[in-house]
PDB file of C-alpha atoms and ligand atoms in Angstrom:
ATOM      1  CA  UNK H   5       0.000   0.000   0.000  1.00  0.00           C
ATOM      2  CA  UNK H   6       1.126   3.473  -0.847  1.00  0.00           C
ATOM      3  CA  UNK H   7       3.052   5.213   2.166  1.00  0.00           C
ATOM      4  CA  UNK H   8       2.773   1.811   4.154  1.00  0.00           C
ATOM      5  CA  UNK H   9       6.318   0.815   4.944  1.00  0.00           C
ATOM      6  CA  UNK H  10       7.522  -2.606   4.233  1.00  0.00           C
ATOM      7  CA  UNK H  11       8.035  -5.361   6.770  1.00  0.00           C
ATOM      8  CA  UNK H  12      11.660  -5.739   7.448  1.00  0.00           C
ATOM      9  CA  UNK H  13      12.729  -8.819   6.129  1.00  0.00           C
ATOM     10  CA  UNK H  14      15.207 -11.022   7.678  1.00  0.00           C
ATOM     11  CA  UNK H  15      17.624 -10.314   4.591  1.00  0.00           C
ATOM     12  CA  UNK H  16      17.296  -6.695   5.292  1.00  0.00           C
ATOM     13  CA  UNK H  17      17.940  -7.215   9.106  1.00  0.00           C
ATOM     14  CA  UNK H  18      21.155  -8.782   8.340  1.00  0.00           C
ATOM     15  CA  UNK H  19      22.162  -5.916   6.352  1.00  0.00           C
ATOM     16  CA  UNK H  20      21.442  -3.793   8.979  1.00  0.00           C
ATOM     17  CA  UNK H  21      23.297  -6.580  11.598  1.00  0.00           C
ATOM     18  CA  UNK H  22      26.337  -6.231   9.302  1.00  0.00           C
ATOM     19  CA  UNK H  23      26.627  -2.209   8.482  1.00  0.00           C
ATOM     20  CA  UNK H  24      24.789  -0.609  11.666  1.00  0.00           C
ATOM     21  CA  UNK H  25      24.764  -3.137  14.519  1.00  0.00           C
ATOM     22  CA  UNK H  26      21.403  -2.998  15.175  1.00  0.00           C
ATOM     23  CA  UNK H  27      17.862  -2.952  13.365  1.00  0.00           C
ATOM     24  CA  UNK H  28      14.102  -2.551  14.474  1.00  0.00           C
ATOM     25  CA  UNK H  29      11.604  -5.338  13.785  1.00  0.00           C
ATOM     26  CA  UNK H  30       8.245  -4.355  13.754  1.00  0.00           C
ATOM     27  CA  UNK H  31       4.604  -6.605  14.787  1.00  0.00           C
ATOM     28  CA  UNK H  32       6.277  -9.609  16.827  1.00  0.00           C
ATOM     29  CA  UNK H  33       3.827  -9.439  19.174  1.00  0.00           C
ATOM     30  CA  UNK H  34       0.642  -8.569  18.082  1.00  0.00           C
ATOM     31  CA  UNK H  35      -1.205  -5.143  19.545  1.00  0.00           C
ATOM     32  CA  UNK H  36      -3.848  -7.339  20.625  1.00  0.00           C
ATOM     33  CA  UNK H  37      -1.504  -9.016  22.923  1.00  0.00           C
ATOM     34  CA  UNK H  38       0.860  -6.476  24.005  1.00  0.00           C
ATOM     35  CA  UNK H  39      -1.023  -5.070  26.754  1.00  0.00           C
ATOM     36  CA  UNK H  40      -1.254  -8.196  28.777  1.00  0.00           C
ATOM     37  CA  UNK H  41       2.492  -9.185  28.546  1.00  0.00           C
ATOM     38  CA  UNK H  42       3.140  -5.800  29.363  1.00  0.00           C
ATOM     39  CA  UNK H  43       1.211  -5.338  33.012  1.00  0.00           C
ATOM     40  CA  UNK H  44       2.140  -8.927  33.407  1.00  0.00           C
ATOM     41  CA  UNK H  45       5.888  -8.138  33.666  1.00  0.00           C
ATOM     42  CA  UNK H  46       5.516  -4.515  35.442  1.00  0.00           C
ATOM     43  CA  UNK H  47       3.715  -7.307  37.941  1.00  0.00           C
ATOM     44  CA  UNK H  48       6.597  -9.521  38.130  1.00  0.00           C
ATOM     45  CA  UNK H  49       8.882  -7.093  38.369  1.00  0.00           C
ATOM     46  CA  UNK H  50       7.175  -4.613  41.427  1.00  0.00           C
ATOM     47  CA  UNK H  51       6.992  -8.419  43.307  1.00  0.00           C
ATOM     48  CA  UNK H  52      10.191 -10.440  42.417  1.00  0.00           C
ATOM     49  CA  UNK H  53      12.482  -7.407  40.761  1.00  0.00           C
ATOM     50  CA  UNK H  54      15.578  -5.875  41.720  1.00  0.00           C
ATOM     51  CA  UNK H  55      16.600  -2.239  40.784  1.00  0.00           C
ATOM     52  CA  UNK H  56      20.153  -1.640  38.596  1.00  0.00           C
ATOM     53  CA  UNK H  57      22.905   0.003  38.777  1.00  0.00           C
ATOM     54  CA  UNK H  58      20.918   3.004  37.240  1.00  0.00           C
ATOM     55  CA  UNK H  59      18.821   5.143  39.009  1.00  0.00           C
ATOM     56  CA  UNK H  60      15.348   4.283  37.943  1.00  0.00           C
ATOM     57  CA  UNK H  61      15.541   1.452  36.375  1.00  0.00           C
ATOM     58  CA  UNK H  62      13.830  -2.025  37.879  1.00  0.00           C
ATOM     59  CA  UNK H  63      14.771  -5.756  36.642  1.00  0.00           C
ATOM     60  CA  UNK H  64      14.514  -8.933  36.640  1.00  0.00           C
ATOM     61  CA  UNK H  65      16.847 -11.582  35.475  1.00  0.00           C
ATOM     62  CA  UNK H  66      15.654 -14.850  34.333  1.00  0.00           C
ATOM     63  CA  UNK H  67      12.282 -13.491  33.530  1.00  0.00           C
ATOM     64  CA  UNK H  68      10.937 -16.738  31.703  1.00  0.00           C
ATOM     65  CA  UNK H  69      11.659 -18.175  35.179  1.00  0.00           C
ATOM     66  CA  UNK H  70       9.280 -15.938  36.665  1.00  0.00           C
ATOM     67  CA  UNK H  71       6.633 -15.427  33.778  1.00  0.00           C
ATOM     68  CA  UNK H  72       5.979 -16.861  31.087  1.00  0.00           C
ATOM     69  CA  UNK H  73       3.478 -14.678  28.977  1.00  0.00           C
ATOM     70  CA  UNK H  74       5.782 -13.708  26.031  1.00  0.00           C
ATOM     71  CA  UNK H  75       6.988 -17.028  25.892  1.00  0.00           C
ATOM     72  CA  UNK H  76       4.933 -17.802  22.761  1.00  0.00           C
ATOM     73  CA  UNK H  77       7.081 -15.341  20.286  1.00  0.00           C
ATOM     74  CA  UNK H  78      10.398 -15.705  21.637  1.00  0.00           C
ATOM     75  CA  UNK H  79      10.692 -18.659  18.491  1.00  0.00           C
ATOM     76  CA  UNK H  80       9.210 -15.684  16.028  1.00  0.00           C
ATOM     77  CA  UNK H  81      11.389 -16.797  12.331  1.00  0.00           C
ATOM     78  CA  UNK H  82      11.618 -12.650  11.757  1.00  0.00           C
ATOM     79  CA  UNK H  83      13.647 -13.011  15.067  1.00  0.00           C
ATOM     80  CA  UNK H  84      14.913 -16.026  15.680  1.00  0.00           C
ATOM     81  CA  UNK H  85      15.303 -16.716  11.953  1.00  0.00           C
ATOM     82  CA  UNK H  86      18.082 -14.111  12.101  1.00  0.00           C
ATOM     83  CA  UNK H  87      20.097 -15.676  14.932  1.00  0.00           C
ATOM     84  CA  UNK H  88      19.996 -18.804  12.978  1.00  0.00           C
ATOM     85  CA  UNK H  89      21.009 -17.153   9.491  1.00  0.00           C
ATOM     86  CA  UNK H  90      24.174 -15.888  11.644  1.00  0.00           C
ATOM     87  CA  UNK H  91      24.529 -18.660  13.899  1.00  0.00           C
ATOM     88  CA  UNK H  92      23.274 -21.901  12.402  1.00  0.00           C
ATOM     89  CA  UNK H  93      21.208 -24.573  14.025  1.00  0.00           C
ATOM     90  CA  UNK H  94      20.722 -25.041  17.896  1.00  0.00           C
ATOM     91  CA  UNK H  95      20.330 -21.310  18.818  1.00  0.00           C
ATOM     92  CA  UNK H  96      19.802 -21.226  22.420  1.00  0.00           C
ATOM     93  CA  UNK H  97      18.245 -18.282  24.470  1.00  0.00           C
ATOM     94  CA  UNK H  98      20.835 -17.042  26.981  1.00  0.00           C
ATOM     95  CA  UNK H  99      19.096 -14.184  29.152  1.00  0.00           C
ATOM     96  CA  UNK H 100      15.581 -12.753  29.339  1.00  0.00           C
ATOM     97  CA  UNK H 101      15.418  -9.764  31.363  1.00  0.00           C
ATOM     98  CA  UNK H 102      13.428  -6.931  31.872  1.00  0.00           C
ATOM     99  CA  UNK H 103      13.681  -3.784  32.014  1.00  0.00           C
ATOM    100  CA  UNK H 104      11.768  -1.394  33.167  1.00  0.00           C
ATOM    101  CA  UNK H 105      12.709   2.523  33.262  1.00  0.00           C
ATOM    102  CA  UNK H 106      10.281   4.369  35.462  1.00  0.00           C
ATOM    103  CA  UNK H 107       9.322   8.377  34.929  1.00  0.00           C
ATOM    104  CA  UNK H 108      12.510  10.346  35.644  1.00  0.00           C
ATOM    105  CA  UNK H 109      15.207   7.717  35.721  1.00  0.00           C
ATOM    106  CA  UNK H 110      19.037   8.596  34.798  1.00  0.00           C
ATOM    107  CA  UNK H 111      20.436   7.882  32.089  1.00  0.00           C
ATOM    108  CA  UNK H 112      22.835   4.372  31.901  1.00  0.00           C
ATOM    109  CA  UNK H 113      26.425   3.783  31.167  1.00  0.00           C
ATOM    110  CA  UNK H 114      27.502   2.992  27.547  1.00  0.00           C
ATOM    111  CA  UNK H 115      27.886  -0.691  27.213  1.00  0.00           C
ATOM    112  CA  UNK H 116      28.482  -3.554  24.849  1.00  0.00           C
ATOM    113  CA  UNK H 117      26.783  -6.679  26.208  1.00  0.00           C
ATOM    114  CA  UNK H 118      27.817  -9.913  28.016  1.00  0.00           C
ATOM    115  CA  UNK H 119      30.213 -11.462  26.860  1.00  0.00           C
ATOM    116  CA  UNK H 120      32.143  -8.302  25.932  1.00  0.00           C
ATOM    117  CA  UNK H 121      31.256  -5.996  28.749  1.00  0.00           C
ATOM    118  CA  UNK H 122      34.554  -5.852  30.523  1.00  0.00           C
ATOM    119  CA  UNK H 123      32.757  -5.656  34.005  1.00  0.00           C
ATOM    120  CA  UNK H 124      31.297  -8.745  34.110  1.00  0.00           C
ATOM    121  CA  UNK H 125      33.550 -11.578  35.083  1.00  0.00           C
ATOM    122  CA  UNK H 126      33.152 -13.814  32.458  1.00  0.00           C
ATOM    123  CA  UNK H 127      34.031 -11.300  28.897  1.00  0.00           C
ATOM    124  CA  UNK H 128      35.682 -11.949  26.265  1.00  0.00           C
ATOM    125  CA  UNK H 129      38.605  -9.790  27.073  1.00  0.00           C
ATOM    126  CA  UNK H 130      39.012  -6.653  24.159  1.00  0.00           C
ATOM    127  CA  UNK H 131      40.751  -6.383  21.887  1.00  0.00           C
ATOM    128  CA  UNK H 132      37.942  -9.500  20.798  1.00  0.00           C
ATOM    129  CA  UNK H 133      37.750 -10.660  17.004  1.00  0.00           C
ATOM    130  CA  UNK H 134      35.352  -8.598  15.101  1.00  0.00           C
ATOM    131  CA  UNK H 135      33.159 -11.400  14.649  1.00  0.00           C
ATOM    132  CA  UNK H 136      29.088 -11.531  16.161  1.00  0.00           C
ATOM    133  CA  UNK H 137      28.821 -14.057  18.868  1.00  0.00           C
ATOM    134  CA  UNK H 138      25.763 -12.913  20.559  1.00  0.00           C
ATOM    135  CA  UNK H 139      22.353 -11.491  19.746  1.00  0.00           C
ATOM    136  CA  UNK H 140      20.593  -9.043  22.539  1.00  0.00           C
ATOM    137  CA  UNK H 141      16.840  -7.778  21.675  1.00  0.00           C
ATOM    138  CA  UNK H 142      14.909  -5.189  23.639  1.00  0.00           C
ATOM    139  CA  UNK H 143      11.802  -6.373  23.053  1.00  0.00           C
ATOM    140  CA  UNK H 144       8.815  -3.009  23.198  1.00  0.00           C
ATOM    141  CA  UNK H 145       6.423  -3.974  25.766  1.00  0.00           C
ATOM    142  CA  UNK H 146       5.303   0.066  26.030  1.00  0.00           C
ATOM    143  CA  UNK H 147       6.297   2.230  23.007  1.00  0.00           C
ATOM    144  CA  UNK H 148      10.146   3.423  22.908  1.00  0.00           C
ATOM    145  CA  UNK H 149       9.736   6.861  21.297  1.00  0.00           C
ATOM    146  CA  UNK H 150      12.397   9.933  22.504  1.00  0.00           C
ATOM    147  CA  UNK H 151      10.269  10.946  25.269  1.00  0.00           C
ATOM    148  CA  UNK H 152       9.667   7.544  26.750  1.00  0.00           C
ATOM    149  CA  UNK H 153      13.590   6.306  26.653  1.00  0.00           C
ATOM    150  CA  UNK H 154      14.177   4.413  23.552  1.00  0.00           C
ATOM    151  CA  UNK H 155      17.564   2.542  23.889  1.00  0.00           C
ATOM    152  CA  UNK H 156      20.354   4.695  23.055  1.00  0.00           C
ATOM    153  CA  UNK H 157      22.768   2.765  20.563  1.00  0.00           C
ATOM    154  CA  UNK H 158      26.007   3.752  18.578  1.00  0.00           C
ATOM    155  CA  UNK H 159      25.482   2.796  14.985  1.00  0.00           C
ATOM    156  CA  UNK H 160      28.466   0.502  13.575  1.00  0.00           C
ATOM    157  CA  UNK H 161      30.109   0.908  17.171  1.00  0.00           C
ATOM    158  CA  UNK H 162      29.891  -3.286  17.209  1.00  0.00           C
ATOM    159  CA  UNK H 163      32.843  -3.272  14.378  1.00  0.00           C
ATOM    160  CA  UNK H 164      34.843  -1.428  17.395  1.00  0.00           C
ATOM    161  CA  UNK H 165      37.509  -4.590  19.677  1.00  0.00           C
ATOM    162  CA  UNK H 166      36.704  -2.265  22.635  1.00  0.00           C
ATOM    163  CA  UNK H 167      33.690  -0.884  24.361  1.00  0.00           C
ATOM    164  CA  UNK H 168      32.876   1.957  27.287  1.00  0.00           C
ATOM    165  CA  UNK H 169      32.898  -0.608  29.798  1.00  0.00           C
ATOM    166  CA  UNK H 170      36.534  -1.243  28.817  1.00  0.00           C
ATOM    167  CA  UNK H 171      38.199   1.803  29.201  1.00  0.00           C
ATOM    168  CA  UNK H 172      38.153   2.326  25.410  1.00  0.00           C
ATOM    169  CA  UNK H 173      39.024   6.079  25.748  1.00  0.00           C
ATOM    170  CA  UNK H 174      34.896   6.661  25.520  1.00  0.00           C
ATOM    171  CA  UNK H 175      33.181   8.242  28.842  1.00  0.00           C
ATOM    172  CA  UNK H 176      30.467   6.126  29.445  1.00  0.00           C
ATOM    173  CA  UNK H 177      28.127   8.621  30.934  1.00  0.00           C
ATOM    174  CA  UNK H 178      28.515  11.085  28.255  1.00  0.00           C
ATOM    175  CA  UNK H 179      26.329  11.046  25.033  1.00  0.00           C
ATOM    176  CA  UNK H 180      28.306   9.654  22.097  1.00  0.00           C
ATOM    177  CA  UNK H 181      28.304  12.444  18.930  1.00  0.00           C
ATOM    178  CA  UNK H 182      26.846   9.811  16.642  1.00  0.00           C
ATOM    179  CA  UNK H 183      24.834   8.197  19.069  1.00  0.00           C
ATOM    180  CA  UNK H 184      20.992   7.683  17.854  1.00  0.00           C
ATOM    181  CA  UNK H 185      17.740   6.970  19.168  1.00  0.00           C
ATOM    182  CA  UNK H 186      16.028   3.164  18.796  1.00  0.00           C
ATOM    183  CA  UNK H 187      12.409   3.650  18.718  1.00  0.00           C
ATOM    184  CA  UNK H 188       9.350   2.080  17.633  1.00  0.00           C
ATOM    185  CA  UNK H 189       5.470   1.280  18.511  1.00  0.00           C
ATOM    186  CA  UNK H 190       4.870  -1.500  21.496  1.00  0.00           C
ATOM    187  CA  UNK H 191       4.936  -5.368  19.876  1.00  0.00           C
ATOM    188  CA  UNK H 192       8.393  -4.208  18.048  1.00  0.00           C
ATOM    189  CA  UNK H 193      11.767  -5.693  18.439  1.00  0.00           C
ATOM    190  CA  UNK H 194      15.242  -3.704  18.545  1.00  0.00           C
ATOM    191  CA  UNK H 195      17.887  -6.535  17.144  1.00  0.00           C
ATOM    192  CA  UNK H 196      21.272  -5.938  18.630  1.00  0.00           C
ATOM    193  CA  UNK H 197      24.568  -7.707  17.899  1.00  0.00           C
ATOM    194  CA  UNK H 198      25.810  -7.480  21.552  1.00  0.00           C
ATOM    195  CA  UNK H 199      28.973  -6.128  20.503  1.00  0.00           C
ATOM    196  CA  UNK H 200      26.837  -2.834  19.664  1.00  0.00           C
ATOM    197  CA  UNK H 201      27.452   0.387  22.244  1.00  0.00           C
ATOM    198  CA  UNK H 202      23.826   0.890  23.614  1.00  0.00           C
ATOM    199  CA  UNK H 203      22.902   2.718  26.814  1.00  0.00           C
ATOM    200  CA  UNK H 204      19.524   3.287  29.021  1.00  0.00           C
ATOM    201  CA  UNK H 205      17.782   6.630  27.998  1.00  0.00           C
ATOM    202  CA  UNK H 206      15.822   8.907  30.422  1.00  0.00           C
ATOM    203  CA  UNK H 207      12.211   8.390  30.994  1.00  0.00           C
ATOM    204  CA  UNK H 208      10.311  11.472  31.044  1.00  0.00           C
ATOM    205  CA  UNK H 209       7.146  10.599  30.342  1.00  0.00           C
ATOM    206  CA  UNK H 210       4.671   9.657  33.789  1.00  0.00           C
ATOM    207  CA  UNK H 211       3.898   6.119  32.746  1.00  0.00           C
ATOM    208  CA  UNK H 212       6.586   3.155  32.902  1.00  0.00           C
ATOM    209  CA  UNK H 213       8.571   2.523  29.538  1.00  0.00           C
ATOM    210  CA  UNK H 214       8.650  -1.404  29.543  1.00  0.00           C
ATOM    211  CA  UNK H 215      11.270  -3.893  28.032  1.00  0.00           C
ATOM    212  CA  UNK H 216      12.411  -6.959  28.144  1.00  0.00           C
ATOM    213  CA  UNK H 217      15.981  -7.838  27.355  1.00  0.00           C
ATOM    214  CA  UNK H 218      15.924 -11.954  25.593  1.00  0.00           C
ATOM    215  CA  UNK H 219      19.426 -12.650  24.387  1.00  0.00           C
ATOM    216  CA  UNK H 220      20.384 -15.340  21.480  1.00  0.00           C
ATOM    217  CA  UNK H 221      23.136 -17.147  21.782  1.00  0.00           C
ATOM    218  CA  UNK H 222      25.153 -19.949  18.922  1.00  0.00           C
ATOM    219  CA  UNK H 223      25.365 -23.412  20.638  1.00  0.00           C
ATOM    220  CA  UNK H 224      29.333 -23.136  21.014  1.00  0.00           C
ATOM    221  CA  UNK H 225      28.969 -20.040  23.758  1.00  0.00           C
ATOM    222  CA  UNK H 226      29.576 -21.280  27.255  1.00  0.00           C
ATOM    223  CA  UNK H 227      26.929 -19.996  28.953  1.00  0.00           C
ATOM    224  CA  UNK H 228      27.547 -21.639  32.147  1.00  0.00           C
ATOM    225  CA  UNK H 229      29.254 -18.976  34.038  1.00  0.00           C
ATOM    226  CA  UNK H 230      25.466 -17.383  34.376  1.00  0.00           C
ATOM    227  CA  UNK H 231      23.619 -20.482  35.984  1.00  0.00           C
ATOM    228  CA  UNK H 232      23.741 -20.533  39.617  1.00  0.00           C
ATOM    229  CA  UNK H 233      25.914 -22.594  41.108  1.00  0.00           C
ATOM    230  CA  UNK H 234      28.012 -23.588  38.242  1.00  0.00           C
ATOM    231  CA  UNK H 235      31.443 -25.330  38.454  1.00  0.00           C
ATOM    232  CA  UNK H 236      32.601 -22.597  35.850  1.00  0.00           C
ATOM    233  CA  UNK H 237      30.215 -19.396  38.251  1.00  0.00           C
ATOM    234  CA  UNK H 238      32.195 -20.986  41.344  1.00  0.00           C
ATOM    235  CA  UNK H 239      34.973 -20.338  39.768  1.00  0.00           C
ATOM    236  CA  UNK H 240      34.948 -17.436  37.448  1.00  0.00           C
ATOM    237  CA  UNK H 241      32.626 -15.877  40.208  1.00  0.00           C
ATOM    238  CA  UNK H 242      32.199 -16.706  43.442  1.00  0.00           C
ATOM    239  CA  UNK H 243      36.491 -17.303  43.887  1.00  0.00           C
ATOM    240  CA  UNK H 244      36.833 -14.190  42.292  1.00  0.00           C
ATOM    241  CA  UNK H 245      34.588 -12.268  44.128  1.00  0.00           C
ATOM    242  CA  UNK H 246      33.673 -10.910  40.528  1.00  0.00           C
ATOM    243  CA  UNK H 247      30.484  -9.099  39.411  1.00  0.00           C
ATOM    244  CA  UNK H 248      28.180 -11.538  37.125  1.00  0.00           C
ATOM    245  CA  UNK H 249      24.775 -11.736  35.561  1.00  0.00           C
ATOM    246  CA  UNK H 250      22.891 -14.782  37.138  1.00  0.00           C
ATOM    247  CA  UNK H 251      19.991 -16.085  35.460  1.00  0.00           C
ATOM    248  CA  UNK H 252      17.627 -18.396  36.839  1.00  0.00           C
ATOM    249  CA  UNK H 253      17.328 -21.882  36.072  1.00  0.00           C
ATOM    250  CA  UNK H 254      14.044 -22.928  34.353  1.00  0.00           C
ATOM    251  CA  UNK H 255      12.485 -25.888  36.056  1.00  0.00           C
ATOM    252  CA  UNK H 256      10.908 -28.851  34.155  1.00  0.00           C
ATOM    253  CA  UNK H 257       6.688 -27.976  35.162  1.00  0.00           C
ATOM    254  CA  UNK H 258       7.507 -24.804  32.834  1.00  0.00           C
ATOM    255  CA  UNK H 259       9.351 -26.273  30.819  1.00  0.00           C
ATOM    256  CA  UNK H 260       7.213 -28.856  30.351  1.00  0.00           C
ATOM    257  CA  UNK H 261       4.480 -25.672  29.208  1.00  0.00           C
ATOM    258  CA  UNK H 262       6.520 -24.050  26.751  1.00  0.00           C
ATOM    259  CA  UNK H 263       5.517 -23.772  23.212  1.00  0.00           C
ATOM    260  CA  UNK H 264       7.362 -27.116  21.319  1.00  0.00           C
ATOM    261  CA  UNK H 265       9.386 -24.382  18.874  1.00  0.00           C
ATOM    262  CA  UNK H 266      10.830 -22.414  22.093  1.00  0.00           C
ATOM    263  CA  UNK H 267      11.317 -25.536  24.005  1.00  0.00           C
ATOM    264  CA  UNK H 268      14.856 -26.401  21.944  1.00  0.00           C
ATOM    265  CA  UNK H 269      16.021 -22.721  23.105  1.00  0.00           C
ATOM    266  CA  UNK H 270      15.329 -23.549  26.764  1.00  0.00           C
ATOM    267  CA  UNK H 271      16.626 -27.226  27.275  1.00  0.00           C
ATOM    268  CA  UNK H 272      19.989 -25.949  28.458  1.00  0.00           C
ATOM    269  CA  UNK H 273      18.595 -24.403  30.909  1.00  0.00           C
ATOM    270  CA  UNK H 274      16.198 -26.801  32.771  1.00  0.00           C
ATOM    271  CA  UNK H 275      17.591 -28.020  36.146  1.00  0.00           C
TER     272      UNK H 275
HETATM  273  O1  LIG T  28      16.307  -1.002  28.425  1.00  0.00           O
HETATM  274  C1  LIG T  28      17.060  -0.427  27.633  1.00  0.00           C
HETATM  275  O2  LIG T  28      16.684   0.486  26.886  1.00  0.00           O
HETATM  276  C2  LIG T  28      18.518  -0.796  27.562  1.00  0.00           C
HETATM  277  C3  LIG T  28      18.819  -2.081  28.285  1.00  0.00           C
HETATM  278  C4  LIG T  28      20.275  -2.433  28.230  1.00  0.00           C
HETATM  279  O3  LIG T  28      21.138  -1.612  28.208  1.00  0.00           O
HETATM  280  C5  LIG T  28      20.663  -3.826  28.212  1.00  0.00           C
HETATM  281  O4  LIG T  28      19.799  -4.722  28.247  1.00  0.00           O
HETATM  282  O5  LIG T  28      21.877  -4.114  28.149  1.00  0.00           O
END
């Protein structure tokens, strides 16, 4: 239809992957829909969440653990069909998180994600290998327009070995010059390669702007250092006294519930 535009198609999100770092997928979860998941994790996260490191901002790690409303798109082909067009077969879901940034939070530090955030204890230390290893998507539970706090991200930054969490010479709490707004309606999908400098944006709106973090990962990426109680967490972790993601465990009565095409990304993580 005249002015309407065009779906992106999974081609076209790889180009985007390769040149930008990051792309916007649009209608993953229907508007019909959206609502629900949407008070359903602002639920989970005023009873089970956490707040982060930035002002404002609640969580929860290991979401799916905790709800399992959105659980029906997370095997979406327009999403899931790109982690497989970069990674192959046997994609597994690493993290879903969410996010929420209540009216009037700060803005966040400048970050690649796990495994190349240099604060976590299990990175991939920089310089790493310009290669993408790891998928992150913000999933739009509310809109993310400029007012709201769309994710701040750093077109092409993910061709960069270093990030602001790694002392690349880049102040983490100042805005980038090239730095750009990610926005779109609620149901949308902002496709990160991890590697890609993104950052929390101010709220400053009155309702809560509400994402949710689910991260892609190729079958060869040891994800073990973020289960609890993990030989490698123990270790890399706990010994350490280093600072880690954790993500909850997913037992086998909801596993048992997932949809059959998400259950393959979960299987890892049953204990
Ligand atoms: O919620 C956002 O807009 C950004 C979240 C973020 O920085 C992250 O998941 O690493």
């Amino acid at each position: 239809m005249v002015g309407e535009k065009p779906a992106m198609s999974v081609a076209s999100a790889l180009l985007h992957l390769q040149i930008n770092g990051w792309c916007v997928v649009e209608d993953i979860i229907p508007v019909d829909k959206v609502d629900a998941i949407r008070e359903s994790v602002e639920k989970t996260v005023e009873v089970h969440g956490t707040y982060t490191g930035t002002e404002g901002v609640g969580t929860r790690k290991g979401l799916l653990a905790f709800n399992q409303s959105f659980a029906p798109y997370l095997a979406d082909k327009r999403v899931l069909g790109i982690a497989e067009a970069l990674f192959g077969p046997h994609v597994r879901i690493s993290f879903t998180t969410a996010h929420i940034n209540y009216p009037g939070n700060v803005r966040g530090a400048l970050h690649a994600d796990w495994p190349f955030n240099q604060q976590n204890a299990g990175h991939i230390p920089a310089p790493y290998p310009d290669a993408v290893m790891h998928l992150t998507t913000l999933w739009m539970l509310s809109p993310f327009t400029h007012e709201t706090g769309g994710t701040l991200v750093v077109p092409g930054s993910h061709r960069s070995p270093n990030n602001p969490s790694g002392e690349n010479g880049v102040h983490p709490h100042e805005p980038y010059p090239t730095e750009m707004q990610a926005t779109g309606d609620a149901g949308s999908v902002l496709i990160l390669d991890s590697r890609t400098w993104h950052a929390t944006a101010p709220n400053i709106t009155d309702k809560p702007r509400v994402g949710m973090a689910v991260r892609y990962a190729p079958w060869w990426l040891n994800l073990d250092v973020l289960m609890p109680g993990s030989e490698e967490r123990t270790r890399i972790v706990d010994e350490t006294g280093g600072k880690e993601n954790e993500v909850a465990a997913v037992s086998s009565s909801i596993y048992e519930e997932l949809p059959a095409d998400v259950k393959p990304l979960y299987r890892h993580w049953v204990r």
